[in-house]
Amino acid sequence: MTQQALPEPPASRSYILTGFVVAAALAALAAFPPTQVSGLGWFALLPLILALTQMPPRRAFWHGCLFGLIYMAGIMSFVGKYGFAPWLALTAAMALLYGVFGLVTSLLRTVWPLPRVFGIAAAWTLVEMARGHAGSIAFTFGDLAYSQYLQLPFIQIAGFFGHYGVGFLMALLAAGMATAGLAMLPSTWHRPGPLPLFNKHAGRVGVLCFILVFANYFYGLYLLTVVERGPKEQPQIKVAAIQALGAPAPAGEHYSTQEALDAYMAESRKATGADLIVWPETAIVQPINLDKSLLRQVQGLARSQKANLLIGTGEESDDCIFNSAWYIRPDGQVGGIYHKMDLVVFGEYVPFRDKCRFFERYPIRDFDYTAGSSRRVFDTGRYRFAPLICFEGIFPSPSREVAWLGADLIVILTSDEWARNTNEVKHHSNMDVFRAIESRKYVVRAATNGRSAIFDPYGQVLAKTGLYENGSAVASITPRPRLSPYHRWGDWPLFFYCLFALFMGLRLRRRG
């Protein structure tokens, strides 16, 4: 194979390639709410990859940025509630990562089909991993795998490789189809090596990608069939996720702290026989440690229901304000407190608030929450459960951390009240399916607006509430103490494989 210099495409084709990039971004967006055509998620990258492999590196970088700008602008449109500048800044930062993907894909254009396809899929996966580990602006909204939350047979591989593994498989199929599709285009389209030989190998690689995807599908289908038809676990506890303020207050009004508390207590009393009752994040906004009457009412509920109670509430101490989850035992005693560790930038704190008065023009709260120092696992005597709060559930690592600490059950408390009537609520509620599959544990999700739900270890919904409705999700479950393969290994196997695949692809290119 000889390395070929890629000339600038003709002007007419440049417009076509730019159109491919725009179409790919719009197709990827359509795989998510509100349209949610999940099947598009498997094919959306095809025109993007085809276009990038026809461009020199610099042009491919900027077209990757163009894809990222359109895609992330749509995915993160809800950030606009904080103002145009924060939305644009976050969108632009994420777009640069997709620009890197464009650059790398272009560099792989002279590589033979097999290492080319796996190298492109590896590059996409590394970009998604980088987005999820980008410090204070880390974000997983828009990761391709999340578009498949309803396609349970396809996503069972997350039990081994997390949601990034599902995204890798989706990018692999798109790259395989793009490479096979290139073999059908006129000879004026760039491809390395002798055309007949390239076309032959491209077709075989495309078939291989389809085989891998459908092998994964049949594995998932087999797994779900075994779960459905095999011996059933004996449920040990009954859990209830309470959603008491899903319906909005009357126009122009707001629920007071006592009204909210009364609503949650009334809904909780309907969960007769529940061993664990969960309220959402900031169900009680006012710091509960500063109002003993609120705490006494909650303790009285735990005693009357003879239930373990986990509530989201504010807490203030030593000049610090915490976003907290309080565990109340059936005897009314406080069994433990968890302070949210992973705070949302601009949502829960503003970096350099005292030095950047510029931020004061945006609708940001006038105080900063303080981050907690460690994860917590609460022991009831019969089982151990761990709370995660809000955005901590969109990342795989927090649930892995609490599983290593011995959690048998993962509980996610969230409030998307600030994002009511935006796509964020649906995006957010779709992610916890993956936390259940990754951990192979039951996951309880209590949300202010919805959807509150209880998932089994294979992502199947045992109970749920409607969006923006009052109610509760109640189900009987079995705590699971063992670690899943993914929680045992984490992202390291996939990460190192992607580095290897990308290295090999670029090495083959350099050898020419």
XYZ file of C-alpha atoms in Angstrom:
512
model
C 0.000 0.000 0.000
C 1.332 3.429 -0.890
C 0.435 6.573 0.975
C -1.393 9.052 -1.242
C -1.616 12.809 -0.882
C -5.257 13.802 -0.825
C -6.017 16.805 -3.040
C -8.702 19.326 -2.254
C -12.022 17.964 -3.558
C -13.677 19.825 -6.423
C -15.856 22.749 -5.349
C -19.047 20.906 -6.238
C -18.041 17.926 -4.132
C -16.964 20.178 -1.235
C -20.551 21.334 -0.926
C -21.728 17.729 -1.022
C -19.296 16.696 1.709
C -20.350 19.632 3.896
C -23.946 18.571 3.339
C -23.032 15.056 4.485
C -21.595 16.474 7.720
C -24.684 18.580 8.417
C -26.978 15.645 7.602
C -25.027 13.422 10.005
C -25.405 15.935 12.840
C -29.145 16.267 12.244
C -29.592 12.481 12.023
C -27.682 11.975 15.285
C -29.889 14.599 16.944
C -33.023 12.875 15.674
C -32.000 9.693 17.520
C -32.603 11.545 20.807
C -35.670 13.279 22.284
C -37.930 14.792 21.238
C -38.009 12.816 17.955
C -36.200 9.791 19.418
C -35.827 7.710 16.246
C -33.317 5.415 17.925
C -32.489 3.452 14.759
C -30.846 6.550 13.299
C -28.189 6.321 15.985
C -26.640 3.326 14.196
C -26.395 5.090 10.830
C -25.968 8.780 11.703
C -22.157 8.687 11.599
C -22.046 7.039 8.159
C -22.189 10.258 6.076
C -19.870 12.019 8.554
C -17.173 9.347 8.256
C -17.556 9.125 4.488
C -17.100 12.883 4.183
C -14.145 13.121 6.568
C -12.207 10.416 4.705
C -12.422 12.560 1.549
C -10.875 15.651 3.160
C -7.336 16.700 4.049
C -6.704 16.895 7.826
C -7.221 20.632 8.299
C -10.525 20.692 6.453
C -11.618 17.531 8.265
C -10.879 19.144 11.634
C -13.105 22.124 10.900
C -15.856 19.921 9.507
C -15.647 17.798 12.656
C -16.107 21.019 14.622
C -19.093 21.876 12.431
C -20.656 18.507 13.230
C -19.986 19.071 16.926
C -21.444 22.580 16.927
C -24.719 21.478 15.336
C -24.980 18.280 17.357
C -24.051 19.694 20.752
C -26.073 22.883 20.221
C -29.171 20.718 19.872
C -28.324 18.224 22.611
C -27.484 20.956 25.127
C -30.148 23.478 24.151
C -31.437 23.361 27.740
C -28.223 25.055 28.918
C -29.688 28.168 27.300
C -31.769 28.576 30.454
C -28.575 29.927 32.007
C -28.025 32.346 29.119
C -26.642 32.370 25.590
C -22.960 32.707 26.576
C -22.773 29.584 28.819
C -24.615 27.546 26.168
C -22.285 28.733 23.401
C -19.127 28.230 25.472
C -20.013 24.654 26.453
C -21.109 23.815 22.904
C -17.872 25.185 21.432
C -15.713 23.300 23.946
C -17.389 20.005 23.082
C -17.249 20.779 19.342
C -13.452 20.971 19.488
C -13.335 17.324 20.566
C -15.363 16.338 17.525
C -12.889 18.388 15.496
C -10.150 16.092 16.783
C -12.235 13.122 15.656
C -12.447 14.688 12.199
C -8.688 15.187 12.092
C -7.923 11.597 13.110
C -10.483 10.151 10.687
C -8.841 12.064 7.864
C -5.407 10.754 8.873
C -6.771 7.202 8.640
C -7.958 7.715 5.059
C -4.869 5.968 3.580
C -5.188 2.920 5.801
C -6.480 -0.450 4.587
C -10.177 -1.155 5.444
C -9.805 -3.355 8.552
C -7.464 -1.162 10.672
C -9.160 1.923 9.213
C -12.626 0.927 10.452
C -11.496 -0.145 13.919
C -9.294 2.941 14.228
C -12.210 5.269 13.417
C -14.473 3.524 15.947
C -11.679 3.783 18.531
C -11.261 7.514 17.833
C -15.001 8.127 18.308
C -15.004 6.201 21.583
C -11.990 8.085 22.917
C -13.747 11.376 22.120
C -16.812 10.268 24.086
C -14.587 9.181 26.967
C -12.816 12.554 26.870
C -16.190 14.345 27.050
C -17.095 12.274 30.113
C -13.805 13.030 31.869
C -13.405 16.730 31.035
C -13.245 17.955 34.603
C -15.803 20.567 35.598
C -17.388 20.589 32.121
C -17.619 16.791 31.821
C -20.809 15.809 30.077
C -22.219 12.552 28.689
C -25.448 13.922 27.204
C -25.320 13.005 23.518
C -23.192 9.867 23.892
C -24.565 7.676 21.097
C -25.315 4.705 23.338
C -27.954 6.638 25.279
C -30.138 6.784 22.167
C -30.574 3.001 22.486
C -31.976 2.849 26.016
C -35.090 1.019 24.778
C -33.168 -1.484 22.621
C -32.266 -3.799 25.479
C -30.823 -6.708 23.428
C -28.331 -4.361 21.765
C -27.068 -2.783 25.000
C -26.454 -5.792 27.272
C -22.780 -5.550 26.323
C -22.696 -2.587 28.733
C -22.415 -5.181 31.517
C -18.877 -5.785 30.232
C -17.772 -2.532 28.602
C -20.178 0.130 29.854
C -22.142 2.494 27.668
C -18.899 3.441 25.923
C -18.716 -0.128 24.620
C -22.149 0.250 23.037
C -21.019 3.533 21.457
C -17.911 1.802 20.077
C -20.058 -0.847 18.404
C -22.335 1.811 16.893
C -19.366 3.764 15.522
C -17.828 0.532 14.212
C -20.936 -0.309 12.203
C -21.114 3.219 10.771
C -17.423 3.119 9.813
C -17.836 -0.300 8.236
C -20.826 0.831 6.191
C -19.041 4.031 5.144
C -16.020 2.052 3.967
C -18.148 -0.493 2.121
C -20.206 2.344 0.637
C -17.048 4.024 -0.613
C -16.353 0.928 -2.711
C -19.577 1.606 -4.627
C -18.741 5.202 -5.501
C -16.927 6.386 -8.658
C -13.166 6.021 -8.858
C -12.757 9.794 -8.430
C -13.558 9.320 -4.715
C -10.374 8.767 -2.757
C -9.474 5.303 -1.518
C -5.996 3.811 -0.868
C -4.357 1.129 -2.962
C -5.596 -0.649 -6.089
C -9.335 -0.103 -6.416
C -10.393 -3.740 -7.021
C -8.418 -4.935 -4.002
C -9.673 -2.129 -1.747
C -13.281 -2.729 -2.799
C -12.950 -6.437 -2.083
C -11.578 -5.863 1.404
C -14.064 -3.045 2.115
C -16.980 -5.358 1.399
C -15.599 -8.047 3.695
C -15.013 -5.555 6.504
C -18.556 -4.216 6.126
C -19.947 -7.739 6.457
C -17.722 -8.351 9.496
C -19.122 -5.252 11.221
C -22.691 -6.414 10.621
C -21.820 -9.861 12.007
C -20.350 -8.346 15.180
C -23.407 -6.134 15.739
C -25.894 -8.920 15.236
C -23.838 -11.351 17.316
C -24.069 -8.781 20.086
C -27.842 -8.507 19.508
C -28.392 -12.264 19.747
C -26.237 -12.424 22.880
C -28.443 -9.780 24.472
C -31.597 -11.496 23.283
C -30.392 -14.785 24.747
C -29.532 -13.102 28.025
C -32.952 -11.477 28.310
C -34.692 -14.732 27.372
C -32.795 -16.600 30.065
C -33.746 -13.915 32.591
C -37.419 -14.081 31.578
C -37.725 -17.876 31.438
C -35.103 -19.020 33.887
C -35.373 -19.363 37.663
C -36.600 -16.165 39.244
C -34.848 -14.414 42.087
C -36.958 -14.323 45.208
C -37.784 -10.660 45.953
C -36.550 -9.667 49.401
C -37.543 -6.028 49.792
C -40.167 -3.639 48.504
C -38.971 -0.216 47.373
C -40.880 2.922 46.415
C -39.695 5.988 44.469
C -41.963 8.936 45.306
C -42.834 11.598 42.728
C -45.204 13.953 44.521
C -44.565 17.263 42.756
C -44.517 16.151 39.141
C -47.557 18.267 38.334
C -46.665 21.985 38.416
C -48.101 24.409 40.947
C -50.937 26.659 39.744
C -49.820 29.434 37.423
C -47.865 32.125 39.231
C -47.601 30.095 42.460
C -44.912 27.999 44.132
C -45.163 25.183 46.630
C -43.994 26.148 50.099
C -41.629 23.859 51.973
C -44.469 22.584 54.170
C -46.763 22.020 51.172
C -44.033 20.003 49.442
C -43.383 17.999 52.605
C -47.096 17.258 53.027
C -47.323 16.063 49.423
C -44.357 13.696 49.770
C -45.618 12.343 53.075
C -49.109 11.728 51.686
C -47.736 9.863 48.660
C -45.340 7.887 50.861
C -48.166 6.644 53.068
C -49.685 4.977 49.998
C -46.579 2.776 49.659
C -47.824 0.288 52.235
C -45.280 -2.330 53.204
C -42.344 -0.617 51.489
C -39.013 -1.322 53.186
C -37.252 1.576 51.445
C -38.950 4.844 50.451
C -36.978 7.324 48.323
C -37.696 11.024 47.758
C -36.029 13.056 44.986
C -33.176 15.512 45.206
C -34.096 18.659 47.203
C -37.574 17.344 47.936
C -37.115 19.539 51.006
C -35.274 22.603 49.704
C -34.876 24.275 53.094
C -31.900 22.973 55.144
C -33.529 20.287 57.258
C -30.905 20.512 59.992
C -31.951 24.113 60.687
C -35.667 23.332 61.056
C -36.250 20.647 63.668
C -39.990 20.579 62.974
C -39.353 19.376 59.411
C -36.985 16.695 60.664
C -39.468 15.524 63.319
C -42.199 15.118 60.694
C -39.908 13.037 58.487
C -38.814 10.909 61.442
C -42.442 10.371 62.383
C -43.193 9.145 58.858
C -40.346 6.608 58.999
C -41.650 5.294 62.331
C -45.284 5.089 61.237
C -44.406 3.338 57.961
C -41.743 1.170 59.633
C -39.595 1.948 56.594
C -36.116 3.115 55.722
C -36.451 6.601 54.272
C -33.997 8.371 51.956
C -34.759 12.029 51.269
C -33.124 14.732 49.205
C -32.738 17.933 51.211
C -30.634 20.997 51.707
C -28.197 21.166 54.599
C -26.259 24.072 56.039
C -23.400 23.923 58.517
C -20.135 25.763 59.174
C -20.928 28.339 56.487
C -21.257 25.533 53.923
C -24.398 24.599 51.994
C -24.729 20.983 50.877
C -26.973 19.168 48.425
C -27.664 16.163 50.621
C -29.356 12.810 50.939
C -30.468 11.962 54.480
C -31.077 8.369 55.535
C -33.730 7.946 58.260
C -34.048 4.517 59.875
C -37.408 2.880 60.705
C -36.944 3.920 64.336
C -36.724 7.570 63.259
C -33.002 7.949 63.886
C -30.708 9.534 61.316
C -28.704 6.640 59.880
C -26.347 8.688 57.746
C -25.933 11.694 55.448
C -24.438 11.897 51.965
C -23.242 15.201 50.511
C -23.239 15.393 46.722
C -19.670 15.249 45.431
C -19.980 16.001 41.706
C -21.463 19.479 41.454
C -22.759 21.005 38.220
C -20.778 24.014 37.070
C -22.983 27.148 36.871
C -25.898 25.085 38.167
C -24.547 24.459 41.681
C -21.386 26.535 41.779
C -19.700 29.271 39.776
C -15.908 29.105 39.420
C -14.153 32.340 40.363
C -17.488 33.861 41.375
C -15.818 36.728 43.280
C -13.577 37.637 40.342
C -16.005 37.252 37.423
C -18.846 39.702 37.893
C -19.672 38.954 34.259
C -21.670 35.914 35.411
C -24.046 38.000 37.502
C -26.051 38.912 34.399
C -27.133 35.288 33.981
C -29.881 33.474 35.967
C -27.493 31.646 38.276
C -28.145 31.052 41.974
C -26.496 33.578 44.279
C -24.657 30.993 46.396
C -22.408 27.996 45.800
C -22.972 24.494 47.092
C -20.048 22.782 48.778
C -18.971 19.418 47.404
C -18.951 16.375 49.661
C -15.721 14.551 50.407
C -16.628 10.879 49.900
C -19.252 8.413 48.692
C -21.517 6.829 51.274
C -23.099 3.400 51.566
C -25.897 2.986 54.114
C -26.379 -0.337 55.907
C -29.921 -1.294 56.934
C -28.852 -4.584 58.486
C -30.459 -6.581 55.662
C -28.936 -4.830 52.654
C -26.670 -1.914 51.789
C -27.675 0.899 49.447
C -25.877 3.954 48.112
C -27.315 7.305 47.005
C -26.176 9.268 43.985
C -27.576 12.732 43.354
C -28.688 14.116 39.996
C -25.860 14.413 37.436
C -23.810 11.829 39.336
C -26.076 9.324 37.599
C -25.049 10.385 34.080
C -21.499 9.115 34.604
C -20.635 5.422 35.048
C -17.830 5.955 37.571
C -19.846 7.056 40.661
C -22.027 3.929 40.565
C -18.881 1.825 40.134
C -17.326 3.513 43.156
C -20.264 2.740 45.443
C -20.425 -0.836 44.152
C -16.806 -1.281 45.195
C -17.758 0.096 48.612
C -20.277 -2.728 48.971
C -23.598 -1.309 47.766
C -26.198 -3.973 46.935
C -28.615 -1.405 45.511
C -28.058 1.942 43.758
C -30.448 4.834 44.416
C -30.463 7.966 42.254
C -32.184 11.125 43.490
C -32.690 13.897 40.967
C -34.557 17.118 40.363
C -34.927 18.503 36.859
C -37.366 21.194 37.964
C -35.018 23.851 36.602
C -35.233 22.218 33.147
C -38.984 21.610 33.102
C -40.422 21.357 29.585
C -37.018 20.954 27.933
C -35.426 17.901 26.344
C -33.065 17.621 29.308
C -35.719 15.884 31.399
C -36.167 13.081 28.858
C -32.447 12.802 28.107
C -31.682 12.516 31.803
C -34.382 9.969 32.581
C -33.125 7.623 29.840
C -29.599 7.198 31.169
C -30.164 5.165 34.305
C -31.045 2.093 32.245
C -27.318 1.862 31.561
C -26.353 2.265 35.209
C -28.478 -0.821 35.966
C -26.965 -2.903 33.155
C -23.417 -1.775 33.922
C -23.742 -2.665 37.593
C -26.051 -5.701 37.171
C -27.878 -4.319 40.184
C -31.344 -2.921 40.735
C -31.474 0.856 40.356
C -34.113 3.069 41.990
C -34.612 6.498 40.420
C -36.652 9.130 42.279
C -37.217 12.313 40.276
C -39.128 15.501 40.942
C -40.698 15.712 37.487
C -40.142 12.171 36.272
C -39.613 9.717 35.186
C -39.222 7.998 38.538
C -38.566 4.324 37.916
C -37.159 1.055 39.190
C -34.891 -0.942 36.850
C -33.818 -4.565 37.119
C -30.166 -5.585 36.490
C -30.860 -5.924 32.754
C -32.406 -2.496 32.286
C -35.997 -3.693 32.257
C -38.478 -1.315 33.882
C -40.255 -2.888 36.840
C -42.284 0.199 37.701
C -42.366 3.839 36.632
C -44.309 7.067 36.853
C -45.305 9.346 34.016
C -43.497 12.515 33.099
C -44.844 15.559 34.989
C -47.288 13.385 36.941
C -47.739 12.697 40.633
C -47.402 9.111 41.812
C -44.868 6.527 42.872
C -42.946 3.651 41.337
C -43.166 0.582 43.588
C -41.600 -2.843 43.062
C -40.160 -5.806 44.948
C -36.477 -6.442 44.295
C -33.471 -8.494 45.396
C -30.298 -6.664 46.508
C -27.211 -7.934 44.668
C -23.815 -7.756 46.415
C -21.533 -9.077 43.648
C -19.618 -6.910 41.196
C -20.391 -6.993 37.489
C -17.540 -7.508 34.992
C -17.752 -3.836 34.044
C -17.639 -2.654 37.646
C -14.717 -4.986 38.265
C -12.686 -3.753 35.278
C -14.081 -0.302 34.578
C -13.293 1.467 31.297
C -9.636 0.462 31.247
C -9.876 -2.562 28.897
C -11.846 -0.613 26.290
C -9.681 2.477 26.750
C -6.421 0.604 26.184
C -7.899 -1.323 23.261
C -8.985 1.937 21.617
C -5.512 3.401 22.108
C -4.012 0.266 20.559
C -6.422 0.244 17.587
C -5.803 3.927 16.930
C -2.042 3.535 17.285
C -1.987 0.629 14.866
C -4.098 2.472 12.333
C -1.862 5.535 12.405
C 1.273 3.391 12.391
C 0.149 1.596 9.250
C -0.505 4.966 7.659
C 2.971 6.197 8.474
C 4.565 3.069 7.025
C 2.751 3.767 3.755
